[in-house]
Short mmCIF file of C-alpha atoms in Angstrom, two decimals:
data_model
loop_
_atom_site.label_atom_id
_atom_site.label_comp_id
_atom_site.label_asym_id
_atom_site.label_seq_id
_atom_site.Cartn_x
_atom_site.Cartn_y
_atom_site.Cartn_z
CA UNK J 194 67.54 0.78 -102.99
CA UNK J 195 68.45 -1.64 -100.27
CA UNK J 196 68.02 -0.76 -96.60
CA UNK J 197 70.83 -1.31 -94.13
CA UNK J 198 68.44 -2.84 -91.57
CA UNK J 199 67.09 -5.44 -93.97
CA UNK J 200 67.62 -9.03 -92.87
CA UNK J 201 68.49 -11.60 -95.49
CA UNK J 202 67.11 -15.06 -94.85
CA UNK J 203 69.26 -18.12 -95.33
CA UNK J 204 66.77 -20.65 -96.63
CA UNK J 205 68.91 -23.65 -95.73
CA UNK J 206 68.71 -22.69 -92.03
CA UNK J 207 64.94 -22.33 -92.23
CA UNK J 208 64.67 -25.84 -93.63
CA UNK J 209 66.73 -27.18 -90.71
CA UNK J 210 64.34 -25.69 -88.14
CA UNK J 211 61.87 -28.31 -86.92
CA UNK J 212 58.66 -26.38 -86.67
CA UNK J 213 56.36 -29.35 -86.11
CA UNK J 214 58.19 -30.85 -83.11
CA UNK J 215 58.32 -27.47 -81.39
CA UNK J 216 54.54 -27.13 -81.72
CA UNK J 217 54.02 -30.62 -80.35
CA UNK J 218 56.20 -29.82 -77.35
CA UNK J 219 54.44 -26.47 -76.86
CA UNK J 220 50.97 -28.01 -77.03
CA UNK J 221 51.92 -30.85 -74.70
CA UNK J 222 53.27 -28.35 -72.15
CA UNK J 223 50.10 -26.24 -72.45
CA UNK J 224 47.85 -29.29 -72.03
CA UNK J 225 49.92 -30.50 -69.08
CA UNK J 226 49.67 -27.02 -67.54
CA UNK J 227 45.89 -26.92 -67.98
CA UNK J 228 45.50 -30.36 -66.42
CA UNK J 229 47.79 -29.37 -63.55
CA UNK J 230 45.86 -26.15 -62.90
CA UNK J 231 42.53 -28.02 -62.95
CA UNK J 232 43.93 -30.61 -60.55
CA UNK J 233 45.24 -27.91 -58.21
CA UNK J 234 41.85 -26.17 -58.35
CA UNK J 235 40.00 -29.31 -57.28
CA UNK J 236 42.55 -30.10 -54.56
CA UNK J 237 42.26 -26.54 -53.22
CA UNK J 238 38.46 -26.74 -53.32
CA UNK J 239 38.50 -30.07 -51.45
CA UNK J 240 40.78 -28.80 -48.69
CA UNK J 241 38.84 -25.54 -48.39
CA UNK J 242 35.65 -27.55 -47.94
CA UNK J 243 37.33 -29.75 -45.32
CA UNK J 244 38.52 -26.69 -43.40
CA UNK J 245 35.02 -25.16 -43.52
CA UNK J 246 33.47 -28.42 -42.29
CA UNK J 247 36.07 -28.68 -39.51
CA UNK J 248 35.36 -25.15 -38.29
CA UNK J 249 31.59 -25.67 -38.46
CA UNK J 250 31.90 -28.92 -36.49
CA UNK J 251 34.14 -27.32 -33.88
CA UNK J 252 31.68 -24.43 -33.51
CA UNK J 253 28.81 -26.89 -33.12
CA UNK J 254 30.80 -28.89 -30.55
CA UNK J 255 31.54 -25.69 -28.61
CA UNK J 256 27.84 -24.78 -28.59
CA UNK J 257 26.92 -28.30 -27.44
CA UNK J 258 29.46 -28.09 -24.63
CA UNK J 259 28.09 -24.71 -23.54
CA UNK J 260 24.53 -26.09 -23.60
CA UNK J 261 25.62 -29.16 -21.62
CA UNK J 262 27.30 -26.91 -19.04
CA UNK J 263 24.15 -24.79 -18.76
CA UNK J 264 21.97 -27.89 -18.27
CA UNK J 265 24.40 -29.19 -15.65
CA UNK J 266 24.40 -25.84 -13.83
CA UNK J 267 20.57 -25.80 -13.91
CA UNK J 268 20.52 -29.32 -12.39
CA UNK J 269 22.97 -28.23 -9.70
CA UNK J 270 20.87 -25.14 -8.99
CA UNK J 271 17.72 -27.27 -8.70
CA UNK J 272 19.44 -29.67 -6.30
CA UNK J 273 20.77 -26.75 -4.26
CA UNK J 274 17.29 -25.20 -4.06
CA UNK J 275 15.88 -28.54 -2.87
CA UNK J 276 18.56 -28.82 -0.18
CA UNK J 277 17.91 -25.22 0.95
CA UNK J 278 14.18 -25.92 1.07
CA UNK J 279 14.80 -29.10 3.09
CA UNK J 280 17.07 -27.20 5.48
CA UNK J 281 14.49 -24.43 5.94
CA UNK J 282 11.70 -26.98 6.58
CA UNK J 283 13.91 -28.89 8.99
CA UNK J 284 14.79 -25.70 10.85
CA UNK J 285 11.15 -24.63 10.96
CA UNK J 286 9.89 -27.94 12.38
CA UNK J 287 12.82 -28.28 14.77
CA UNK J 288 11.95 -25.17 16.71
#
């Protein structure tokens, strides 16, 4: 009893099929893909590290600028207090 859906192989066509070269191509594509993915991973990691370092450096530079401005304002305040003290002493001795 033969089924209608049964497929009959033609053995000459199977012999023509080059199984080995297809596997070599498949494996070479897989290996190339793995190497490419590893390379992309390391490139992404490098640029992510560079971006993190850049942002940390810019934050540090911003804090240094703020500290410098505060020191400068403190120096200006000290000078202003000295000038006010001199003006008060001058006014007190003038009268």
